[in-house]
Short mmCIF file of C-alpha atoms in Angstrom, two decimals:
data_model
loop_
_atom_site.label_atom_id
_atom_site.label_comp_id
_atom_site.label_asym_id
_atom_site.label_seq_id
_atom_site.Cartn_x
_atom_site.Cartn_y
_atom_site.Cartn_z
CA UNK A 1 -8.87 -0.87 -32.16
CA UNK A 2 -10.79 1.26 -29.55
CA UNK A 3 -9.25 4.82 -29.00
CA UNK A 4 -9.13 6.15 -25.30
CA UNK A 5 -8.40 9.79 -24.02
CA UNK A 6 -6.29 9.26 -20.82
CA UNK A 7 -5.02 11.73 -18.51
CA UNK A 8 -1.93 11.07 -16.44
CA UNK A 9 -0.34 10.66 -14.65
CA UNK A 10 -2.00 12.56 -12.20
CA UNK A 11 -0.59 13.16 -8.75
CA UNK A 12 2.48 11.79 -6.58
CA UNK A 13 3.50 8.51 -6.27
CA UNK A 14 5.42 6.23 -3.97
CA UNK A 15 8.91 7.43 -2.19
CA UNK A 16 11.46 4.79 -2.46
CA UNK A 17 14.27 4.38 -0.25
CA UNK A 18 17.96 6.38 -1.52
CA UNK A 19 19.84 4.19 0.58
CA UNK A 20 19.87 0.32 1.21
CA UNK A 21 16.90 -0.61 3.38
CA UNK A 22 14.17 -2.96 3.64
CA UNK A 23 10.92 -2.32 2.90
CA UNK A 24 7.52 -4.45 3.41
CA UNK A 25 4.82 -3.83 1.25
CA UNK A 26 0.96 -4.81 2.49
CA UNK A 27 -1.67 -5.68 -0.28
CA UNK A 28 -5.28 -5.56 0.07
CA UNK A 29 -7.44 -7.45 -2.45
CA UNK A 30 -6.93 -5.30 -5.73
CA UNK A 31 -4.78 -2.81 -3.67
CA UNK A 32 -1.95 -5.50 -5.28
CA UNK A 33 -1.73 -3.74 -8.61
CA UNK A 34 0.02 -0.42 -7.45
CA UNK A 35 2.68 -2.72 -5.78
CA UNK A 36 3.02 -4.90 -8.66
CA UNK A 37 4.39 -1.87 -9.94
CA UNK A 38 6.35 -0.69 -7.24
CA UNK A 39 8.45 -3.72 -6.52
CA UNK A 40 9.21 -3.90 -10.15
CA UNK A 41 10.63 -0.10 -9.26
CA UNK A 42 12.28 -1.50 -6.26
CA UNK A 43 13.57 -4.46 -7.98
CA UNK A 44 15.75 -2.18 -9.92
CA UNK A 45 16.86 0.46 -7.69
CA UNK A 46 20.21 0.96 -6.54
CA UNK A 47 20.97 0.28 -3.90
CA UNK A 48 18.38 -2.43 -4.34
CA UNK A 49 15.78 -2.92 -1.22
CA UNK A 50 15.17 -5.88 0.60
CA UNK A 51 11.43 -6.57 -0.31
CA UNK A 52 8.53 -8.36 1.86
CA UNK A 53 5.01 -8.59 1.08
CA UNK A 54 2.02 -9.57 2.40
CA UNK A 55 -1.27 -9.82 0.26
CA UNK A 56 -4.38 -10.62 1.75
CA UNK A 57 -8.26 -11.30 0.82
CA UNK A 58 -10.76 -13.15 1.61
CA UNK A 59 -10.28 -16.28 -1.16
CA UNK A 60 -7.07 -17.49 -2.76
CA UNK A 61 -9.57 -16.19 -5.71
CA UNK A 62 -9.12 -13.18 -4.36
CA UNK A 63 -5.63 -12.94 -4.29
CA UNK A 64 -5.52 -11.81 -8.14
CA UNK A 65 -2.00 -11.89 -9.67
CA UNK A 66 -0.26 -13.22 -6.13
CA UNK A 67 1.97 -15.55 -8.25
CA UNK A 68 3.17 -12.58 -10.38
CA UNK A 69 3.06 -10.49 -6.57
CA UNK A 70 5.29 -13.13 -4.66
CA UNK A 71 8.08 -13.32 -7.68
CA UNK A 72 9.26 -10.01 -7.17
CA UNK A 73 9.77 -10.22 -3.40
CA UNK A 74 12.29 -11.91 -1.80
CA UNK A 75 9.82 -13.25 1.32
CA UNK A 76 6.05 -13.18 0.63
CA UNK A 77 3.42 -14.43 2.85
CA UNK A 78 -0.42 -15.05 1.51
CA UNK A 79 -2.88 -14.64 3.85
CA UNK A 80 -6.85 -15.00 3.47
CA UNK A 81 -9.63 -15.27 6.06
CA UNK A 82 -10.87 -18.51 5.00
CA UNK A 83 -7.58 -20.03 4.99
CA UNK A 84 -7.45 -21.11 1.71
CA UNK A 85 -4.23 -20.22 0.71
CA UNK A 86 -1.40 -19.02 2.81
CA UNK A 87 -1.87 -17.93 6.61
CA UNK A 88 -6.11 -17.54 7.63
CA UNK A 89 -6.78 -14.62 9.12
CA UNK A 90 -6.60 -11.17 8.14
CA UNK A 91 -3.00 -9.31 6.71
CA UNK A 92 -3.33 -7.05 9.24
CA UNK A 93 -3.37 -9.71 11.93
CA UNK A 94 0.08 -10.64 10.05
CA UNK A 95 2.09 -7.46 10.17
CA UNK A 96 2.03 -6.44 13.85
CA UNK A 97 3.94 -10.41 14.59
CA UNK A 98 6.13 -9.30 11.25
CA UNK A 99 6.78 -5.78 12.27
CA UNK A 100 8.63 -7.05 15.33
CA UNK A 101 10.49 -9.81 13.93
CA UNK A 102 12.02 -7.95 10.98
CA UNK A 103 11.40 -4.02 11.95
CA UNK A 104 11.14 -3.00 8.32
CA UNK A 105 12.44 1.27 7.25
CA UNK A 106 9.26 1.51 5.25
CA UNK A 107 5.23 0.35 4.68
CA UNK A 108 3.79 0.63 1.36
CA UNK A 109 0.12 -0.32 1.51
CA UNK A 110 -2.39 -0.19 -0.73
CA UNK A 111 -6.07 -1.74 -0.22
CA UNK A 112 -9.45 -0.80 1.27
CA UNK A 113 -9.91 2.27 3.82
CA UNK A 114 -10.59 -0.07 6.77
CA UNK A 115 -7.25 -2.41 6.21
CA UNK A 116 -4.90 1.13 5.68
CA UNK A 117 -6.29 2.47 8.79
CA UNK A 118 -5.52 -0.72 10.85
CA UNK A 119 -2.28 -0.68 8.85
CA UNK A 120 -1.40 2.96 9.65
CA UNK A 121 -2.33 2.79 13.11
CA UNK A 122 0.55 -0.82 13.28
CA UNK A 123 2.90 1.08 11.98
CA UNK A 124 2.62 4.36 14.10
CA UNK A 125 2.71 1.86 17.25
CA UNK A 126 5.81 0.80 16.12
CA UNK A 127 7.21 3.48 14.91
CA UNK A 128 7.90 2.48 11.35
CA UNK A 129 7.39 4.36 8.69
CA UNK A 130 4.06 4.30 6.11
CA UNK A 131 3.53 5.45 3.02
CA UNK A 132 -0.64 4.39 1.92
CA UNK A 133 -2.06 4.41 -1.85
CA UNK A 134 -5.51 5.95 -1.43
CA UNK A 135 -8.38 4.37 -4.12
CA UNK A 136 -10.73 6.97 -4.12
CA UNK A 137 -13.22 7.76 -6.74
CA UNK A 138 -11.67 10.33 -9.26
CA UNK A 139 -14.36 12.98 -10.95
CA UNK A 140 -12.25 15.50 -12.65
CA UNK A 141 -8.39 14.18 -11.92
CA UNK A 142 -7.38 17.53 -11.80
CA UNK A 143 -8.38 18.37 -8.39
CA UNK A 144 -11.16 20.92 -8.87
CA UNK A 145 -14.27 18.79 -8.39
CA UNK A 146 -13.14 17.70 -4.88
CA UNK A 147 -14.42 14.41 -5.51
CA UNK A 148 -12.08 12.19 -4.27
CA UNK A 149 -10.93 14.58 -1.53
CA UNK A 150 -10.19 13.20 2.26
CA UNK A 151 -9.78 14.05 5.57
CA UNK A 152 -6.46 15.37 6.65
CA UNK A 153 -4.79 15.47 10.15
CA UNK A 154 -3.79 18.89 9.52
CA UNK A 155 -7.77 19.57 9.34
CA UNK A 156 -9.30 19.56 6.24
CA UNK A 157 -8.99 18.01 3.10
CA UNK A 158 -6.56 16.30 0.95
CA UNK A 159 -6.85 15.91 -2.36
CA UNK A 160 -6.07 12.16 -3.93
CA UNK A 161 -5.94 13.27 -7.41
CA UNK A 162 -3.72 16.12 -6.62
CA UNK A 163 -2.04 15.52 -3.06
CA UNK A 164 -1.96 11.84 -3.38
CA UNK A 165 -2.56 9.28 -4.36
CA UNK A 166 0.46 8.01 -2.07
CA UNK A 167 0.26 10.15 0.99
CA UNK A 168 2.17 9.48 4.14
CA UNK A 169 0.25 7.62 6.64
CA UNK A 170 0.28 9.97 9.12
CA UNK A 171 -1.12 12.56 6.82
CA UNK A 172 -4.83 10.81 6.90
CA UNK A 173 -7.03 11.35 9.51
CA UNK A 174 -8.36 7.99 9.71
CA UNK A 175 -10.67 8.32 12.52
CA UNK A 176 -12.68 10.58 10.61
CA UNK A 177 -12.05 8.28 7.13
CA UNK A 178 -13.43 4.98 8.93
CA UNK A 179 -14.20 5.83 11.89
CA UNK A 180 -12.14 4.80 15.66
#
């Protein structure tokens, strides 16, 4: 019975393929949430893309909703740092070889900033398009407070609530964001 005031949707979402495509979803931890919704959207798209997914976390317990995520994808790989589920290592360790194997048309990613920076660098080297959903704290949600601003490659900053939360990976200045 609790009432909440909500403002949304805010900003810009995922840009999905309009032609037949092969896509890869890369989730880190709770970054899986927007990718589950994206996977649902892709499943109902026409033409329907072929969807592969990588989901990484520290342990199996960190892979929240992993069976729900896996059910929405044609191929799914879990990756845990401790090896308690799927492959052992970081999700970014698996991404490079997976891109070489499957050569997706687009990579969609959401997770910690450091993970997204590595995903962006891997995709840039492989010349694969990549979109990232940024998870910044948003104060006002309308771009006025600048609390969610992140560094842009064009100089200055972009507001996650207004210009994002989804960006083309090359729009973010990853070095200023997380370091080299």
